[in-house]
Coordinates of C-alpha atoms and ligand atoms in Angstrom, one line a residue:
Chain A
X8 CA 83.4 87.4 115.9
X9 CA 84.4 90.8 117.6
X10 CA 86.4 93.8 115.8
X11 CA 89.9 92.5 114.5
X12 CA 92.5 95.4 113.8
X13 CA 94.3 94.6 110.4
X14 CA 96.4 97.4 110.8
X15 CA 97.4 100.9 111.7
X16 CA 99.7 102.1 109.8
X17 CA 101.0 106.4 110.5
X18 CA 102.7 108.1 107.5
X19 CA 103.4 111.5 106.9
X20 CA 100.9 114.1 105.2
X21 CA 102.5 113.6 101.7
X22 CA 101.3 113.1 98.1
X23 CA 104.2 111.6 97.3
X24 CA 103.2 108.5 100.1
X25 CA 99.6 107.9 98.7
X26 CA 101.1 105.1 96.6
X27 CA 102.0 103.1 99.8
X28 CA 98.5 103.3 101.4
X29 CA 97.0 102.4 98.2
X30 CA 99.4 99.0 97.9
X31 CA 98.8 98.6 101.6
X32 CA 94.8 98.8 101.5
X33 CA 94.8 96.6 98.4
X34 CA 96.7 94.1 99.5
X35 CA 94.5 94.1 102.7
X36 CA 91.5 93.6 101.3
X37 CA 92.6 91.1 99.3
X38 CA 93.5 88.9 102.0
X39 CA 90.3 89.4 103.9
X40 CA 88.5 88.1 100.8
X41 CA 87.5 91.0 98.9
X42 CA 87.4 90.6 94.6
X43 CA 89.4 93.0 92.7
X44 CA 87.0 95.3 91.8
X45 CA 85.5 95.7 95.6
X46 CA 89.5 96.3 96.3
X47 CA 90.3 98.8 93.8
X48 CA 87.3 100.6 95.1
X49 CA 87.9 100.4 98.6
X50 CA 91.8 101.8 97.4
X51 CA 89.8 105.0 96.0
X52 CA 87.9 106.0 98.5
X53 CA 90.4 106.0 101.2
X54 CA 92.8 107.4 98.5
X55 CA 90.6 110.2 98.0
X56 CA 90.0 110.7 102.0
X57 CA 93.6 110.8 102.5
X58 CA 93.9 113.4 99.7
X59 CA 91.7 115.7 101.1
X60 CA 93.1 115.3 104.4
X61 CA 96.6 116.5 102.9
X62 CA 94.7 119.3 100.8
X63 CA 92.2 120.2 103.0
X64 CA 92.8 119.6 106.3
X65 CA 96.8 119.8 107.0
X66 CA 96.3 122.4 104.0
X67 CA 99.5 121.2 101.9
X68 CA 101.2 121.0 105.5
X69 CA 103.5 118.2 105.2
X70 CA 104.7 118.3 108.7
X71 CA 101.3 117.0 109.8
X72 CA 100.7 113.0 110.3
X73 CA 98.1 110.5 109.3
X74 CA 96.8 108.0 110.6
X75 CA 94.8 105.6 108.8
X76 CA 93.6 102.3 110.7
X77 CA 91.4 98.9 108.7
X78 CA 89.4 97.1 110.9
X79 CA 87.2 94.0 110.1
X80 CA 84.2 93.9 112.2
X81 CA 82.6 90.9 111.2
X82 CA 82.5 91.1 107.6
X83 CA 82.0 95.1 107.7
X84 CA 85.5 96.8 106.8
X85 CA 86.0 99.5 109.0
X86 CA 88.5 102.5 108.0
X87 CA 89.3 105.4 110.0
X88 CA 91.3 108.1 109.0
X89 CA 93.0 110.4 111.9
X90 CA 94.5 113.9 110.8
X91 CA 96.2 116.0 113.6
X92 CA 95.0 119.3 111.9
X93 CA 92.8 121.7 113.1
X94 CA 89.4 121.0 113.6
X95 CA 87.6 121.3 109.4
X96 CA 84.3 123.1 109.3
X97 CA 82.2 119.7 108.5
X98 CA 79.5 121.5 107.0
X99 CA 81.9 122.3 104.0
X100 CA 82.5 118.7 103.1
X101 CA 80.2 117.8 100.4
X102 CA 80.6 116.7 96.5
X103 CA 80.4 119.5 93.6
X104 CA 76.9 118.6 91.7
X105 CA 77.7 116.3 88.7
X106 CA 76.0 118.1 86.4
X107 CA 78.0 121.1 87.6
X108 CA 80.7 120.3 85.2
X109 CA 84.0 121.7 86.3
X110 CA 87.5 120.5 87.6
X111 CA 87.6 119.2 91.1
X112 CA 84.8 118.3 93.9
X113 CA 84.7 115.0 93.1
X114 CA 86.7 113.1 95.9
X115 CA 83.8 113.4 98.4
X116 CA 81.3 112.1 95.7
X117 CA 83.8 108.9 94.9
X118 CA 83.8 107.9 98.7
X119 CA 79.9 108.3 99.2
X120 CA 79.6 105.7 96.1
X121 CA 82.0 103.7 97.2
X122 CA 80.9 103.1 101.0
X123 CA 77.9 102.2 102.9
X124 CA 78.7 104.8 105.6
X125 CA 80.8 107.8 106.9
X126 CA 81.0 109.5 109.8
X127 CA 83.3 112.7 110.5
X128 CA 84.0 114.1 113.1
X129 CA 86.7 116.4 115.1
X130 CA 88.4 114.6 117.9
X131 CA 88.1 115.1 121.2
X132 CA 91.1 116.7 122.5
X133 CA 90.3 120.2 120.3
X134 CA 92.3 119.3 117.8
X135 CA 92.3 116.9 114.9
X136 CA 89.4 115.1 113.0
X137 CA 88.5 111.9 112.0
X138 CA 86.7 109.9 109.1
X139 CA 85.4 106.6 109.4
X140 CA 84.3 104.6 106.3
X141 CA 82.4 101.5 106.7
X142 CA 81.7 99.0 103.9
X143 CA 80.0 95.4 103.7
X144 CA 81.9 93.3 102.0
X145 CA 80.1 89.5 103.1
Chain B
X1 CA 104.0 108.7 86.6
X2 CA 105.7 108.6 83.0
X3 CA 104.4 111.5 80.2
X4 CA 105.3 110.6 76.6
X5 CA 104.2 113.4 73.9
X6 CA 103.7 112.7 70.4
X7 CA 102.9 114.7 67.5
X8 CA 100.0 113.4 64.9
X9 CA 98.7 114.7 61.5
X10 CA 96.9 117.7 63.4
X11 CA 97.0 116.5 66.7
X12 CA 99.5 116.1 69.5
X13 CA 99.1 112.6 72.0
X14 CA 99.7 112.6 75.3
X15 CA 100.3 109.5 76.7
X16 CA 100.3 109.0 81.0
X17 CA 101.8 105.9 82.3
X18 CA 101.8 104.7 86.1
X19 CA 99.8 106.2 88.4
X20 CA 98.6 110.0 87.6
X21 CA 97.5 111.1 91.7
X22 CA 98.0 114.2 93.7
X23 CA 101.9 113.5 93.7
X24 CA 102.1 113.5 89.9
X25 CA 99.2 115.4 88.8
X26 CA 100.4 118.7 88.6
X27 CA 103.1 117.6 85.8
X28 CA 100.2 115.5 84.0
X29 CA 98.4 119.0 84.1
X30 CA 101.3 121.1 82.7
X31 CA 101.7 118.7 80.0
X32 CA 97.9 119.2 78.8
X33 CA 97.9 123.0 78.9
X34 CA 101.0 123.6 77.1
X35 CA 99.4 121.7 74.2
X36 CA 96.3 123.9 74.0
X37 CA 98.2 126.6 74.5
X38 CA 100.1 126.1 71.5
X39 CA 96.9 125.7 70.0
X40 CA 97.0 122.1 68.7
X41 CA 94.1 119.2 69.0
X42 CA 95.0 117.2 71.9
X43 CA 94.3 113.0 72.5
X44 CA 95.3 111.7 75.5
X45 CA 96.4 108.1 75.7
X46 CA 95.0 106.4 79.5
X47 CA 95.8 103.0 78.0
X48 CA 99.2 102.5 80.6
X49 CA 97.3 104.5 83.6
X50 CA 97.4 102.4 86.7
X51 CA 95.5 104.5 88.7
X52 CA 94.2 107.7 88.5
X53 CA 92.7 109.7 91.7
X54 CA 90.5 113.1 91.2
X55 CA 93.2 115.2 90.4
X56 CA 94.4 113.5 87.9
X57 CA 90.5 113.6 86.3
X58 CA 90.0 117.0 87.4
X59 CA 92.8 117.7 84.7
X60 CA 91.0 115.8 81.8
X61 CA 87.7 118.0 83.1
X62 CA 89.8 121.3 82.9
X63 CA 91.4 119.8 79.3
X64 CA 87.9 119.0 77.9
X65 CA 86.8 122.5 79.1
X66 CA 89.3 124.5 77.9
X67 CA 89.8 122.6 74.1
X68 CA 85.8 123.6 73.8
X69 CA 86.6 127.2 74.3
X70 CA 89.3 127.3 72.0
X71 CA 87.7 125.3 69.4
X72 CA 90.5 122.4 69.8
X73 CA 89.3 118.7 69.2
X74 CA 90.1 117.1 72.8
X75 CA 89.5 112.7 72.9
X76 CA 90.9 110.2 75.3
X77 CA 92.4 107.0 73.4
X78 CA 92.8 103.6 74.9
X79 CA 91.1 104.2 78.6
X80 CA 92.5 101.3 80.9
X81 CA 90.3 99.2 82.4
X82 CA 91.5 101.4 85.7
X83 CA 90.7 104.6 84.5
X84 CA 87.6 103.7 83.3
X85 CA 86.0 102.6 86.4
X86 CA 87.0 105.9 87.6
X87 CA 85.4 107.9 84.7
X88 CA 82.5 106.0 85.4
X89 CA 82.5 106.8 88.7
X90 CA 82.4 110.5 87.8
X91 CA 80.0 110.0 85.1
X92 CA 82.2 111.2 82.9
X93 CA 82.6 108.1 80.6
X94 CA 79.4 109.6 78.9
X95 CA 81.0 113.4 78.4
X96 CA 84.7 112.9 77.4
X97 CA 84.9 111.5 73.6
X98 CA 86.3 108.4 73.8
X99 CA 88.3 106.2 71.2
X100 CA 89.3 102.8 71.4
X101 CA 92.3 103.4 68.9
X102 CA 94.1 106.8 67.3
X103 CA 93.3 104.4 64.4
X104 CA 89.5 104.6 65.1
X105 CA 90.1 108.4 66.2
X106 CA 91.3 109.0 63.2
X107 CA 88.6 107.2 60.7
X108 CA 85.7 109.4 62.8
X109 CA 87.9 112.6 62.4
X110 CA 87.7 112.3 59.0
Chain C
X3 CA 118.7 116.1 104.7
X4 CA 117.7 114.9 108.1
X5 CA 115.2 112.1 109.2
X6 CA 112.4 111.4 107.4
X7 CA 109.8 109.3 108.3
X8 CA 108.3 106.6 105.8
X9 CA 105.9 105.0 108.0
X10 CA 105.4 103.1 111.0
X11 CA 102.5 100.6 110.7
X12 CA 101.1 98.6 113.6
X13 CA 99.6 94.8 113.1
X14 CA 99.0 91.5 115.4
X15 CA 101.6 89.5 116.1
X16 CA 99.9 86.6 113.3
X17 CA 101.2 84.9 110.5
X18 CA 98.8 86.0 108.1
X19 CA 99.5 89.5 108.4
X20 CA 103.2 88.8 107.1
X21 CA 102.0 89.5 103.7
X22 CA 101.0 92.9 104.4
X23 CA 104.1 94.0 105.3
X24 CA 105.9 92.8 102.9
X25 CA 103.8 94.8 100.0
X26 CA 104.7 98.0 102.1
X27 CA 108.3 97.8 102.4
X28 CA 108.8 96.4 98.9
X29 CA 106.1 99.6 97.3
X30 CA 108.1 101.7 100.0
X31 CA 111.8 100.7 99.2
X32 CA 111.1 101.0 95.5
X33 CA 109.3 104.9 96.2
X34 CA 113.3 105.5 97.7
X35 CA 114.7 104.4 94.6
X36 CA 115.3 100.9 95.4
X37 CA 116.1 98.7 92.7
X38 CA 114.0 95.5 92.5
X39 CA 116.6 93.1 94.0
X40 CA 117.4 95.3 96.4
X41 CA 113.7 95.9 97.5
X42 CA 113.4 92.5 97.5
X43 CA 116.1 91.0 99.8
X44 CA 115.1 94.6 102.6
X45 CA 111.6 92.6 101.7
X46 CA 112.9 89.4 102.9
X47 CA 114.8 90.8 106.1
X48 CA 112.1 92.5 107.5
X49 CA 109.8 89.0 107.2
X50 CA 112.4 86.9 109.0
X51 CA 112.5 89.6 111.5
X52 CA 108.6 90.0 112.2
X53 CA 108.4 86.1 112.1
X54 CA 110.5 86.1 114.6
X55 CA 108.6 88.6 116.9
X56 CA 105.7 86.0 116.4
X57 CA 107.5 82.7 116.8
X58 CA 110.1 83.5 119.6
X59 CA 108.8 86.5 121.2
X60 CA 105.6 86.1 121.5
X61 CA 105.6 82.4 121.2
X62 CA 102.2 82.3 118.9
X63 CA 100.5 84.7 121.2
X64 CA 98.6 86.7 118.7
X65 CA 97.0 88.9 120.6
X66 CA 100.9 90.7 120.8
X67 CA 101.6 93.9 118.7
X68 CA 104.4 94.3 116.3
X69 CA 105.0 98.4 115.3
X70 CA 107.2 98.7 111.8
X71 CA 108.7 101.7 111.2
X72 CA 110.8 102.5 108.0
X73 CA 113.1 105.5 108.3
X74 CA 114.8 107.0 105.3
X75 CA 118.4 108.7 107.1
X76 CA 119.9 110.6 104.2
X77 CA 120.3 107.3 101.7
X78 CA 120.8 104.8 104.6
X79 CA 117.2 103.0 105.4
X80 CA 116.3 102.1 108.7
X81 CA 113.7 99.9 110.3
X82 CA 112.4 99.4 113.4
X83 CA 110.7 97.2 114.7
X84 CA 109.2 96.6 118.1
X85 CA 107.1 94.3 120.5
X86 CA 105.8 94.3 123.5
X87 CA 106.4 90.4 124.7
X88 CA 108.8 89.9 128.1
X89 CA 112.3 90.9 127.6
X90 CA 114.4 88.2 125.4
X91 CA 117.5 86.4 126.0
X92 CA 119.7 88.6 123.6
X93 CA 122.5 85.8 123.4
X94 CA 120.2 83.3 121.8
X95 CA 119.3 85.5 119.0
X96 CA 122.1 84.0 116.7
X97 CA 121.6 81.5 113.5
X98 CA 122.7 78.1 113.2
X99 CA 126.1 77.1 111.7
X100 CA 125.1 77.0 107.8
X101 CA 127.1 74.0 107.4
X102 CA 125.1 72.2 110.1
X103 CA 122.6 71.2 107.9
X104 CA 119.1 70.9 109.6
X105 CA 115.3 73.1 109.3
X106 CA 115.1 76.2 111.2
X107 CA 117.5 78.9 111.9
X108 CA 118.0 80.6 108.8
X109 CA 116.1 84.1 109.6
X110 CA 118.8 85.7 111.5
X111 CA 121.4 84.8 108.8
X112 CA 119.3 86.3 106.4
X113 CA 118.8 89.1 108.3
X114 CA 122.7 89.9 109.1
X115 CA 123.3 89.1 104.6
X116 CA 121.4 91.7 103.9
X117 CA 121.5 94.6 106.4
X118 CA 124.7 96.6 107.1
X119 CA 123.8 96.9 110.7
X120 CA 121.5 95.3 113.3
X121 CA 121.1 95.9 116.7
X122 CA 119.0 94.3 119.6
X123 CA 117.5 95.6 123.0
X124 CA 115.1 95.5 125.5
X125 CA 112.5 98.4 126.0
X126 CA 113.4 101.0 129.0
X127 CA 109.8 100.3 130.1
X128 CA 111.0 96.4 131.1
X129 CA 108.5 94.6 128.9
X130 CA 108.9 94.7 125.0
X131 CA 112.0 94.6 122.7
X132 CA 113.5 96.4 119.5
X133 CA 115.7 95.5 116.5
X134 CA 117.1 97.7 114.6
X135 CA 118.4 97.3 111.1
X136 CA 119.9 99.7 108.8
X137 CA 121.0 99.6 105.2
X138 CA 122.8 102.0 103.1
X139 CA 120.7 102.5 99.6
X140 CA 122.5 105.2 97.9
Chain D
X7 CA 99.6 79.1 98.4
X8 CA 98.1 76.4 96.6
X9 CA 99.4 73.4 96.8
X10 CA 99.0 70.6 93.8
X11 CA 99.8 67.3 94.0
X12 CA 100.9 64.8 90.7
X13 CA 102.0 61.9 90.1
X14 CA 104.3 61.0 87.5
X15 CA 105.8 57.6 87.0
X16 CA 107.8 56.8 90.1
X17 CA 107.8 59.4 91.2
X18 CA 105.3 62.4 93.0
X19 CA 105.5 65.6 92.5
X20 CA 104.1 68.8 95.0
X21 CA 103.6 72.2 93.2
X22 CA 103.7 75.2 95.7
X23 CA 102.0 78.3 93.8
X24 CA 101.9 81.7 95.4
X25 CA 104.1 82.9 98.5
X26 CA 104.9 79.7 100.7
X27 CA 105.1 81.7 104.3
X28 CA 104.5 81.5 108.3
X29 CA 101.0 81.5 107.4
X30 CA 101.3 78.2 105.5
X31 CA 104.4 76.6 105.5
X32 CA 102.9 73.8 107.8
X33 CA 100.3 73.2 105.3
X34 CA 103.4 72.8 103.1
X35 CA 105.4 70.8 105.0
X36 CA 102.4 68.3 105.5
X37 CA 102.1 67.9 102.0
X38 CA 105.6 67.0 101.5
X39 CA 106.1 64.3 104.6
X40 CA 102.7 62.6 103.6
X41 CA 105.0 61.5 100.1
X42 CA 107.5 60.4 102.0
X43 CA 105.5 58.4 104.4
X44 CA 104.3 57.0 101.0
X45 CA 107.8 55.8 100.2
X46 CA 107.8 57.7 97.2
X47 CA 110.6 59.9 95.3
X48 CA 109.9 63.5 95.7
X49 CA 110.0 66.8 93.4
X50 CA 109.2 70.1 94.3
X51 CA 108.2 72.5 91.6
X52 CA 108.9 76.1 93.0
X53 CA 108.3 77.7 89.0
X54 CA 105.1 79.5 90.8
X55 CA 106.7 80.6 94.1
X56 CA 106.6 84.5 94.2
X57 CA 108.2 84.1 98.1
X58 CA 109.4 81.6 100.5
X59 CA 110.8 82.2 104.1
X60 CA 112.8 80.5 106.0
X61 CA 110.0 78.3 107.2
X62 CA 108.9 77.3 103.7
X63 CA 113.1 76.7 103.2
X64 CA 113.3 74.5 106.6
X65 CA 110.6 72.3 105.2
X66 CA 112.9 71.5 102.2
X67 CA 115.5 71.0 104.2
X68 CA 113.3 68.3 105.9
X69 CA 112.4 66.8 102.9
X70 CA 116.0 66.6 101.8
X71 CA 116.7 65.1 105.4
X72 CA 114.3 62.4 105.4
X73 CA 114.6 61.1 101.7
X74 CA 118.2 60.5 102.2
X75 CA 117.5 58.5 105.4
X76 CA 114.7 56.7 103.4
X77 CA 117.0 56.2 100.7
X78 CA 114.3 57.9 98.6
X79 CA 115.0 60.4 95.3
X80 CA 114.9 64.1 96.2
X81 CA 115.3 67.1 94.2
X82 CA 113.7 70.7 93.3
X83 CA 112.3 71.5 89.7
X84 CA 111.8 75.3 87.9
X85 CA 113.1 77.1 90.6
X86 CA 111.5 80.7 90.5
X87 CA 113.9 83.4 90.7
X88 CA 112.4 84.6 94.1
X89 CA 112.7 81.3 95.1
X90 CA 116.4 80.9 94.3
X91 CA 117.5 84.1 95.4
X92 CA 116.1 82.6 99.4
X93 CA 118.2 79.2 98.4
X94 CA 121.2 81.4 97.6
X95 CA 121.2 83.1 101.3
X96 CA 120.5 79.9 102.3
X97 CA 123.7 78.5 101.0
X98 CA 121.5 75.4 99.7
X99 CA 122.0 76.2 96.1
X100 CA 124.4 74.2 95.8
X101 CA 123.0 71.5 98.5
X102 CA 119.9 70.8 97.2
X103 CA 119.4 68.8 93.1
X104 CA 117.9 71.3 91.1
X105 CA 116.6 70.5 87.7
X106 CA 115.5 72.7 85.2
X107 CA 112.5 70.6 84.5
X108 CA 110.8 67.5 85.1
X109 CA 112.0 66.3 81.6
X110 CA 115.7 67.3 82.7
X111 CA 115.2 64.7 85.8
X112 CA 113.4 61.9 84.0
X113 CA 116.7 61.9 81.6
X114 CA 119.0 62.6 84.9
X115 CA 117.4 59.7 86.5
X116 CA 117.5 57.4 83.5
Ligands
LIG12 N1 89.4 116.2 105.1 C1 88.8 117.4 104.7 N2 89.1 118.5 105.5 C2 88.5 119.7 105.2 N3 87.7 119.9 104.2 C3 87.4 118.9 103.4 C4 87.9 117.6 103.6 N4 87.5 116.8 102.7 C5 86.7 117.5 101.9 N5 86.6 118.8 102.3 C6 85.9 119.9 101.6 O1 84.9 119.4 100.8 C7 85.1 119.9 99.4 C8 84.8 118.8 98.4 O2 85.8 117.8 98.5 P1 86.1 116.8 97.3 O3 84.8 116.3 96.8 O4 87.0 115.8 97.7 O5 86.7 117.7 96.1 P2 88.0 118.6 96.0 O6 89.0 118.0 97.0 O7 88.5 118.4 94.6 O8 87.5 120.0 96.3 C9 86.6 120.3 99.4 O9 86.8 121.4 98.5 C10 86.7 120.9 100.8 O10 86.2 122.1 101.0
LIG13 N1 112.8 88.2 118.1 C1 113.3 87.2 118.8 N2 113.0 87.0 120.0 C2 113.5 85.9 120.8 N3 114.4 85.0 120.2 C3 114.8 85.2 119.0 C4 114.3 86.2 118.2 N4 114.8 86.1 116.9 C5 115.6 85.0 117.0 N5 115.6 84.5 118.2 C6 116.4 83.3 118.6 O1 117.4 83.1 117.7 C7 117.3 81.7 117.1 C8 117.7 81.8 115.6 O2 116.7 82.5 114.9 P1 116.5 82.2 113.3 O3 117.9 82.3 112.7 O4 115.6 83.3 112.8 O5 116.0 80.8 113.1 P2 114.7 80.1 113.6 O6 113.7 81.1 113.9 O7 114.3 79.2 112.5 O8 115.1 79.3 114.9 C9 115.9 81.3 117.3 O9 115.7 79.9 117.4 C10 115.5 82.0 118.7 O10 116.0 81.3 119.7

């Protein structure tokens, strides 16, 4: 079996639209087989990606876009997450210490638990950056 | 997101229903800090939370913090089976208090 | 208030993606303050229009590419839908007489029930086709 | 969709549970031409539809179809509302029997 696109689905850098991409990834990994639990996770870690491409990236810009695409290669779900912002200093992306205890830094730390791998990066044409989340799920 | 706040015998609920994320969390925020403010206990009810994404903990973090430095009782009540997994996931189910019940809050309060 | 973008999602032209799209645009109707009904018939519009992208556009040929979008125009919702099969025959887009009872041709009767306004063409490239459906919501 | 198949006395009925689409409305309409190859009366419980399209409503209109020519008993039991509301565009509210339950028919039919 080769790569099979689920879907690609572009919305606009807004809080208020998390709640469709959470429905959306749900329902997708449902139907490719995934339990509930597994789906609820994979719904927090690209939650929390997508958050901190709003925050972070388009920095509470809500002009910029999203892309976020769910691929199935062969029993590895494949997520990649497109911003259109300028390019993120990558070295600043990492997870508070948990023992550290204080209010936020913990988005990063949910998506490394949740996934097998990541991979960031800024895109190609000097703008924008991606994230790409894989996870075995058979 | 729906907030419902209730006063107790010495303590004031707050009760978050729906899905407390980035859109929401602000409000869900406000609603905790002007209970401490006005210098009362504080439980919050999780039992109707659909969902709850790091801003929404990053409040209860903030909430537990700042009840400890004013000497306020702070306790979550009723964690869904939703938030939980996301407690647990910032290994924080073993550094919030957490009741089953205000019932069972209650009895150990007293 | 001027256009605002709710989300354009991309997905094969299969069957089995149908239920995808149909968690979107009911979690996304309902996020514009759709009432459950309501949500529920824009739900069942939208299906009968995809299906028929699959079944008479592409004629099974899943390898084709539907693109969703969902457009909030100041209270009047509007979808858009397009693929990128050979031009149709407009003319034969119609639905059976209902009193002419017999299976099949139902989806484009749903479709005109439920939206306000609907309206066919061909891509300016000269391959793919559009529909376009609008309903007032508030 | 699962699909569940019963016999009652003189009669079979097919249980569609889930949302009877595109993706398996052939499997469904299968189901229901293999009772009426059988020569047998036909219900179709719809109570655990949550959606039906218009290929999952062409198959009932198929079933309708052929029964009548087969002089067969026809009819739809526990309609769901999502189910109805399809009928309703459909106009075949009104074609099709509907009975609120199996018992409803069995006393119908008597
Ligand atoms: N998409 C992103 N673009 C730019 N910076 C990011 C991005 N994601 C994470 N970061 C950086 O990593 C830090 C940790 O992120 P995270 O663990 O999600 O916690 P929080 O968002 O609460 O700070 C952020 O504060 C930010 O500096
Ligand atoms: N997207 C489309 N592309 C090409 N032809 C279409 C399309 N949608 C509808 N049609 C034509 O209109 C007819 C009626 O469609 P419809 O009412 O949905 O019923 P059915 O799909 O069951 O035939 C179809 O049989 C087909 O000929």
């Amino acid at each position: 079996m080769s790569i099979e696109t689920l879907f690609e689905i572009r919305f606009p850098a807004k809080a208020e639209r998390l709640c469709l991409v959470r429905a959306l990834v749900k329902r997708t990994a449902e139907l490719v087989g995934c339990c509930s639990d597994l789906s609820d996770k994979l719904v927090i870690a690209v939650n929390e990606a997508c958050m901190n491409v709003i925050q972070h990236a388009y920095r509470g810009d809500d002009l910029g876009e999203i892309v976020l695409q769910m691929l199935n290669n062969d029993g590895k779900l494949r997520f990649r997450i497109v911003d259109y912002a300028n390019p993120i200093d990558l070295d600043s992306v990492k997870p508070r210490d948990l023992d550290d205890l204080r209010p936020g830094g913990l988005g990063t730390h949910f998506i490394d638990e949740i996934m097998d791998e990541c991979d960031r990066g800024h895109l190609e044409e000097g703008i924008g950056n991606y994230l790409e989340m894989t996870k075995k799920i058979s | 997101m729906n907030i419902n706040t209730l006063e107790g015998e010495g303590y004031t609920i707050i009760g978050f229903e729906g899905d407390v994320d980035l859109s929401c969390s602000p409000d869900a925020r406000k609603s905790i800090l002007d209970v401490l403010q006005a210098d009362k206990n504080l439980l919050i009810d999780l039992a109707k939370v659909s969902y709850i994404d790091s801003s929404g903990v990053a409040s209860l973090v903030e909430a537990y913090q700042t009840a400890k430095k004013q000497s306020l009782k702070f306790g979550l009540v009723g964690v869904s089976e939703a938030a939980m997994s996301v407690l647990k996931l910032a290994r924080l189910d073993k550094v919030f208090p957490i009741h089953n019940s205000v019932e069972e809050y209650e009895q150990e309060d007293a």
